[in-house]
mmCIF file of C-alpha atoms and ligand atoms in Angstrom:
data_model
loop_
_atom_site.group_PDB
_atom_site.id
_atom_site.type_symbol
_atom_site.label_atom_id
_atom_site.label_comp_id
_atom_site.label_asym_id
_atom_site.label_seq_id
_atom_site.Cartn_x
_atom_site.Cartn_y
_atom_site.Cartn_z
ATOM 1 C CA UNK A 27 -20.205 13.300 7.419
ATOM 2 C CA UNK A 28 -17.435 15.821 7.901
ATOM 3 C CA UNK A 29 -13.915 14.559 7.236
ATOM 4 C CA UNK A 30 -13.024 15.458 10.823
ATOM 5 C CA UNK A 31 -15.506 12.837 12.131
ATOM 6 C CA UNK A 32 -13.445 10.101 10.537
ATOM 7 C CA UNK A 33 -10.403 8.606 12.181
ATOM 8 C CA UNK A 34 -7.850 6.390 10.647
ATOM 9 C CA UNK A 35 -5.747 3.894 12.542
ATOM 10 C CA UNK A 36 -2.386 3.281 10.985
ATOM 11 C CA UNK A 37 1.309 2.736 11.482
ATOM 12 C CA UNK A 38 4.212 4.477 9.765
ATOM 13 C CA UNK A 39 5.796 1.280 8.431
ATOM 14 C CA UNK A 40 2.676 -0.433 7.075
ATOM 15 C CA UNK A 41 2.654 -0.678 3.289
ATOM 16 C CA UNK A 42 -1.161 -0.750 3.251
ATOM 17 C CA UNK A 43 -1.307 2.419 5.338
ATOM 18 C CA UNK A 44 1.068 4.086 2.884
ATOM 19 C CA UNK A 45 -1.213 2.974 0.042
ATOM 20 C CA UNK A 46 -4.221 4.502 1.798
ATOM 21 C CA UNK A 47 -2.317 7.735 2.573
ATOM 22 C CA UNK A 48 -1.419 8.013 -1.108
ATOM 23 C CA UNK A 49 -5.086 7.534 -2.026
ATOM 24 C CA UNK A 50 -6.154 10.177 0.505
ATOM 25 C CA UNK A 51 -3.542 12.608 -0.822
ATOM 26 C CA UNK A 52 -4.826 12.112 -4.375
ATOM 27 C CA UNK A 53 -8.372 12.535 -3.145
ATOM 28 C CA UNK A 54 -7.427 15.734 -1.357
ATOM 29 C CA UNK A 55 -8.678 14.359 1.971
ATOM 30 C CA UNK A 56 -6.852 15.042 5.218
ATOM 31 C CA UNK A 57 -7.951 12.466 7.807
ATOM 32 C CA UNK A 58 -6.468 12.362 11.286
ATOM 33 C CA UNK A 59 -4.346 9.224 11.674
ATOM 34 C CA UNK A 60 -3.484 7.657 14.965
ATOM 35 C CA UNK A 61 -1.498 4.524 15.895
ATOM 36 C CA UNK A 62 -3.438 1.584 17.387
ATOM 37 C CA UNK A 63 -3.351 1.690 21.207
ATOM 38 C CA UNK A 64 -0.564 -0.670 22.338
ATOM 39 C CA UNK A 65 -0.006 -1.796 18.742
ATOM 40 C CA UNK A 66 -2.308 -3.575 16.301
ATOM 41 C CA UNK A 67 -1.972 -6.944 18.020
ATOM 42 C CA UNK A 68 -3.260 -5.565 21.321
ATOM 43 C CA UNK A 69 -6.533 -6.517 22.978
ATOM 44 C CA UNK A 70 -7.252 -2.794 23.334
ATOM 45 C CA UNK A 71 -7.195 -2.333 19.539
ATOM 46 C CA UNK A 72 -9.145 -5.539 18.852
ATOM 47 C CA UNK A 73 -11.912 -4.309 21.118
ATOM 48 C CA UNK A 74 -12.952 -1.825 18.439
ATOM 49 C CA UNK A 75 -11.127 -3.260 15.398
ATOM 50 C CA UNK A 76 -11.700 -7.032 15.754
ATOM 51 C CA UNK A 77 -9.631 -7.794 12.635
ATOM 52 C CA UNK A 78 -6.580 -6.342 14.389
ATOM 53 C CA UNK A 79 -5.134 -4.957 11.159
ATOM 54 C CA UNK A 80 -4.131 -1.539 9.918
ATOM 55 C CA UNK A 81 -5.325 0.522 8.206
ATOM 56 C CA UNK A 82 -8.762 0.859 9.779
ATOM 57 C CA UNK A 83 -11.288 3.618 9.241
ATOM 58 C CA UNK A 84 -13.647 4.554 12.064
ATOM 59 C CA UNK A 85 -16.791 6.601 11.539
ATOM 60 C CA UNK A 86 -18.733 6.499 14.774
ATOM 61 C CA UNK A 87 -19.737 2.845 15.192
ATOM 62 C CA UNK A 88 -18.811 2.008 11.594
ATOM 63 C CA UNK A 89 -15.466 0.211 11.486
ATOM 64 C CA UNK A 90 -13.883 -0.673 8.174
ATOM 65 C CA UNK A 91 -10.634 -2.497 7.480
ATOM 66 C CA UNK A 92 -8.962 -3.467 4.169
ATOM 67 C CA UNK A 93 -7.302 -0.666 2.253
ATOM 68 C CA UNK A 94 -9.183 -1.346 -1.009
ATOM 69 C CA UNK A 95 -12.553 -1.416 0.770
ATOM 70 C CA UNK A 96 -11.756 1.857 2.546
ATOM 71 C CA UNK A 97 -10.716 3.584 -0.674
ATOM 72 C CA UNK A 98 -13.755 2.307 -2.585
ATOM 73 C CA UNK A 99 -16.051 3.283 0.293
ATOM 74 C CA UNK A 100 -14.705 6.833 0.306
ATOM 75 C CA UNK A 101 -15.217 6.938 -3.461
ATOM 76 C CA UNK A 102 -18.793 5.723 -3.183
ATOM 77 C CA UNK A 103 -19.798 8.278 -0.582
ATOM 78 C CA UNK A 104 -18.236 11.022 -2.710
ATOM 79 C CA UNK A 105 -15.413 11.863 -0.321
ATOM 80 C CA UNK A 106 -12.704 13.637 -2.301
ATOM 81 C CA UNK A 107 -11.733 13.114 -5.905
ATOM 82 C CA UNK A 108 -12.803 9.682 -7.173
ATOM 83 C CA UNK A 109 -10.040 7.149 -7.691
ATOM 84 C CA UNK A 110 -12.051 4.388 -9.347
ATOM 85 C CA UNK A 111 -12.387 4.782 -13.122
ATOM 86 C CA UNK A 112 -15.613 5.134 -15.086
ATOM 87 C CA UNK A 113 -17.072 1.974 -16.594
ATOM 88 C CA UNK A 114 -17.581 -1.489 -15.112
ATOM 89 C CA UNK A 115 -14.742 -3.102 -17.049
ATOM 90 C CA UNK A 116 -12.236 -0.381 -16.203
ATOM 91 C CA UNK A 117 -13.197 -0.592 -12.528
ATOM 92 C CA UNK A 118 -12.966 -4.384 -12.607
ATOM 93 C CA UNK A 119 -9.478 -4.187 -14.125
ATOM 94 C CA UNK A 120 -8.367 -1.688 -11.515
ATOM 95 C CA UNK A 121 -9.654 -3.976 -8.744
ATOM 96 C CA UNK A 122 -8.059 -7.052 -10.301
ATOM 97 C CA UNK A 123 -4.625 -5.441 -10.544
ATOM 98 C CA UNK A 124 -4.911 -4.023 -7.056
ATOM 99 C CA UNK A 125 -5.706 -7.530 -5.697
ATOM 100 C CA UNK A 126 -2.732 -8.963 -7.578
ATOM 101 C CA UNK A 127 -0.440 -6.343 -6.064
ATOM 102 C CA UNK A 128 -1.842 -6.940 -2.559
ATOM 103 C CA UNK A 129 -2.097 -10.724 -2.640
ATOM 104 C CA UNK A 130 0.880 -11.699 -4.813
ATOM 105 C CA UNK A 131 3.462 -8.938 -5.037
ATOM 106 C CA UNK A 132 3.321 -7.653 -1.454
ATOM 107 C CA UNK A 133 3.526 -11.106 0.214
ATOM 108 C CA UNK A 134 6.498 -12.022 -2.007
ATOM 109 C CA UNK A 135 8.222 -8.802 -0.916
ATOM 110 C CA UNK A 136 7.304 -9.374 2.736
ATOM 111 C CA UNK A 137 8.833 -12.869 2.602
ATOM 112 C CA UNK A 138 12.227 -11.166 2.164
ATOM 113 C CA UNK A 139 11.987 -9.073 5.357
ATOM 114 C CA UNK A 140 13.705 -11.704 7.542
ATOM 115 C CA UNK A 141 16.797 -11.540 5.317
ATOM 116 C CA UNK A 142 17.410 -7.834 6.020
ATOM 117 C CA UNK A 143 20.323 -7.677 8.416
ATOM 118 C CA UNK A 144 20.373 -11.466 8.759
ATOM 119 C CA UNK A 145 23.580 -12.014 6.760
ATOM 120 C CA UNK A 146 21.936 -15.000 5.069
ATOM 121 C CA UNK A 147 21.777 -15.542 1.301
ATOM 122 C CA UNK A 148 18.361 -14.907 -0.221
ATOM 123 C CA UNK A 149 17.146 -18.154 -1.815
ATOM 124 C CA UNK A 150 16.706 -17.826 -5.560
ATOM 125 C CA UNK A 151 13.125 -19.114 -5.195
ATOM 126 C CA UNK A 152 12.255 -16.159 -2.951
ATOM 127 C CA UNK A 153 13.657 -13.722 -5.528
ATOM 128 C CA UNK A 154 11.904 -15.554 -8.360
ATOM 129 C CA UNK A 155 8.579 -15.350 -6.498
ATOM 130 C CA UNK A 156 8.591 -11.634 -7.319
ATOM 131 C CA UNK A 157 9.030 -12.099 -11.055
ATOM 132 C CA UNK A 158 5.472 -13.030 -12.060
ATOM 133 C CA UNK A 159 3.680 -10.382 -10.001
ATOM 134 C CA UNK A 160 6.152 -7.744 -11.205
ATOM 135 C CA UNK A 161 5.420 -8.859 -14.755
ATOM 136 C CA UNK A 162 1.689 -8.406 -14.132
ATOM 137 C CA UNK A 163 2.372 -4.847 -12.998
ATOM 138 C CA UNK A 164 4.535 -4.193 -16.066
ATOM 139 C CA UNK A 165 1.655 -5.297 -18.303
ATOM 140 C CA UNK A 166 -0.873 -3.376 -16.181
ATOM 141 C CA UNK A 167 -0.125 0.000 -17.733
ATOM 142 C CA UNK A 168 -1.703 -1.302 -20.946
ATOM 143 C CA UNK A 169 -1.320 1.810 -23.046
ATOM 144 C CA UNK A 170 -2.505 4.221 -20.343
ATOM 145 C CA UNK A 171 -0.347 6.579 -18.337
ATOM 146 C CA UNK A 172 -1.292 4.855 -15.094
ATOM 147 C CA UNK A 173 -1.891 1.261 -14.060
ATOM 148 C CA UNK A 174 -4.873 -0.595 -15.541
ATOM 149 C CA UNK A 175 -4.842 1.808 -18.467
ATOM 150 C CA UNK A 176 -6.278 4.931 -16.863
ATOM 151 C CA UNK A 177 -5.358 8.527 -17.663
ATOM 152 C CA UNK A 178 -5.356 9.443 -13.979
ATOM 153 C CA UNK A 179 -3.894 7.505 -11.036
ATOM 154 C CA UNK A 180 -6.107 5.064 -9.172
ATOM 155 C CA UNK A 181 -6.276 2.149 -6.772
ATOM 156 C CA UNK A 182 -3.525 -0.046 -8.299
ATOM 157 C CA UNK A 183 -1.129 2.891 -8.638
ATOM 158 C CA UNK A 184 -1.370 3.635 -4.918
ATOM 159 C CA UNK A 185 -0.705 -0.020 -4.076
ATOM 160 C CA UNK A 186 2.208 -0.325 -6.453
ATOM 161 C CA UNK A 187 3.896 2.931 -5.386
ATOM 162 C CA UNK A 188 3.859 1.706 -1.795
ATOM 163 C CA UNK A 189 5.095 -1.833 -2.530
ATOM 164 C CA UNK A 190 7.696 -0.487 -4.948
ATOM 165 C CA UNK A 191 9.110 1.657 -2.131
ATOM 166 C CA UNK A 192 9.425 -1.532 -0.055
ATOM 167 C CA UNK A 193 11.118 -3.321 -2.946
ATOM 168 C CA UNK A 194 13.544 -0.418 -3.427
ATOM 169 C CA UNK A 195 14.461 -0.618 0.254
ATOM 170 C CA UNK A 196 14.933 -4.387 -0.026
ATOM 171 C CA UNK A 197 17.004 -3.904 -3.158
ATOM 172 C CA UNK A 198 19.301 -1.509 -1.291
ATOM 173 C CA UNK A 199 19.648 -3.897 1.639
ATOM 174 C CA UNK A 200 19.867 -7.216 -0.182
ATOM 175 C CA UNK A 201 21.108 -6.382 -3.688
ATOM 176 C CA UNK A 202 18.482 -8.529 -5.396
ATOM 177 C CA UNK A 203 19.030 -7.221 -8.923
ATOM 178 C CA UNK A 204 15.292 -6.820 -9.465
ATOM 179 C CA UNK A 205 13.879 -5.252 -12.587
ATOM 180 C CA UNK A 206 11.194 -3.004 -11.086
ATOM 181 C CA UNK A 207 8.605 -1.756 -13.600
ATOM 182 C CA UNK A 208 8.620 2.021 -14.016
ATOM 183 C CA UNK A 209 5.189 3.603 -13.742
ATOM 184 C CA UNK A 210 4.085 7.216 -13.584
ATOM 185 C CA UNK A 211 5.101 8.674 -10.195
ATOM 186 C CA UNK A 212 2.621 10.255 -7.755
ATOM 187 C CA UNK A 213 1.495 13.375 -9.626
ATOM 188 C CA UNK A 214 0.833 15.921 -6.874
ATOM 189 C CA UNK A 215 3.164 17.477 -4.275
ATOM 190 C CA UNK A 216 1.018 15.961 -1.496
ATOM 191 C CA UNK A 217 1.137 12.421 -2.883
ATOM 192 C CA UNK A 218 4.857 12.726 -3.699
ATOM 193 C CA UNK A 219 5.485 13.842 -0.104
ATOM 194 C CA UNK A 220 3.561 10.838 1.281
ATOM 195 C CA UNK A 221 5.761 8.494 -0.728
ATOM 196 C CA UNK A 222 8.955 10.334 0.218
ATOM 197 C CA UNK A 223 8.055 10.151 3.905
ATOM 198 C CA UNK A 224 7.416 6.416 3.546
ATOM 199 C CA UNK A 225 10.779 5.920 1.820
ATOM 200 C CA UNK A 226 12.486 7.646 4.750
ATOM 201 C CA UNK A 227 10.610 5.413 7.230
ATOM 202 C CA UNK A 228 11.693 2.303 5.326
ATOM 203 C CA UNK A 229 15.297 3.533 5.182
ATOM 204 C CA UNK A 230 15.244 3.955 8.967
ATOM 205 C CA UNK A 231 13.864 0.408 9.354
ATOM 206 C CA UNK A 232 16.598 -1.016 7.120
ATOM 207 C CA UNK A 233 19.318 0.868 9.018
ATOM 208 C CA UNK A 234 17.977 -0.393 12.327
ATOM 209 C CA UNK A 235 17.929 -3.989 11.050
ATOM 210 C CA UNK A 236 21.445 -3.746 9.596
ATOM 211 C CA UNK A 237 22.867 -2.182 12.744
ATOM 212 C CA UNK A 238 21.197 -4.811 14.863
ATOM 213 C CA UNK A 239 22.787 -7.544 12.756
HETATM 214 N N1 GSH B 313 -5.467 -6.642 3.038
HETATM 215 C C1 GSH B 313 -5.280 -5.714 4.136
HETATM 216 C C2 GSH B 313 -3.933 -5.989 4.745
HETATM 217 C C3 GSH B 313 -3.676 -5.203 5.997
HETATM 218 C C4 GSH B 313 -2.490 -5.770 6.756
HETATM 219 O O1 GSH B 313 -2.193 -6.962 6.695
HETATM 220 N N2 GSH B 313 -1.827 -4.876 7.468
HETATM 221 C C5 GSH B 313 -0.736 -5.342 8.303
HETATM 222 C C6 GSH B 313 0.264 -4.230 8.507
HETATM 223 S S1 GSH B 313 1.085 -3.842 6.979
HETATM 224 C C7 GSH B 313 -1.338 -5.774 9.604
HETATM 225 O O2 GSH B 313 -2.229 -5.130 10.113
HETATM 226 N N3 GSH B 313 -0.868 -6.895 10.133
HETATM 227 C C8 GSH B 313 -1.356 -7.398 11.381
HETATM 228 C C9 GSH B 313 -1.972 -8.755 11.261
HETATM 229 O O3 GSH B 313 -2.139 -9.256 10.127
HETATM 230 O O4 GSH B 313 -2.311 -9.319 12.295
HETATM 231 C C10 GSH B 313 -5.398 -4.284 3.605
HETATM 232 O O5 GSH B 313 -5.372 -4.089 2.389
HETATM 233 O O6 GSH B 313 -5.598 -3.363 4.415
#
C-alpha cells in the first residue's frame, strides 16, 4: 500500500500523537495527518474510530488505534526504517519500557495538568508519583545509547521524548524540581523538528492556561 493511502488522525497537543510523529520521522514516512472531525469525543469520529482516541491510523476499512500497535504494525509491513530491535528479548524489553512510559509515567504527568494555571500547590504525592517511572527510564538506557539498550532509537525513545517535553512544560509552569533523565535526543533534523514543534505547542498551552488563571 502506498503511504498516501494511509491517513492518520491526530491532534497537535496529544503526547501519543507526538510519539507517533517522532516514530514516523525516524522511519522516514510522511503520512497525511488530520484532526478528528468535531474532536475525538465526537460521534462523527467514533463512527469510524469507535475507540474515540488519537492517534488512529486508517487504511481503507482497516482502523488501528494505540500508538505502539501502529508503530509495530508499520514495522511489520516494512513501512520505513524499522524501529523495533532485532531479537525477541531486545524487542520484549523495548515493548516493556514503552508500556511503562505510557501506563505509568504519562498518567503521572497528566495528573498534574489541572494544576497548571490553577494557583494551587501540587501535592507532594503527585510529584512523588513521577519518581518511580522516571527511575525506570533512567535505568532503561542500560549501557546502550538509546532506551532499552539499543544503538539506534526505537519505540521507548519516541514515547519518552514526547512525555519528557510534557514534563519540561510542567516543570516550567509548576516548578516541580524534577530530575528528568537525560537520554540521547532525536537524531535526525526531521525528528528534532517534530519535537521542537511539540514543545512550542505545549508552551502555547501553558501560556493559555496561565493567562486564563
Ligand atoms: N494508549 C493510547 C492512548 C491514546 C490516548 O489516550 N490519547 C488521548 C489523547 S493524548 C485520547 O485520545 N484521549 C481521548 C479519550 O481517552 O477518550 C495510545 O498509545 O495511543
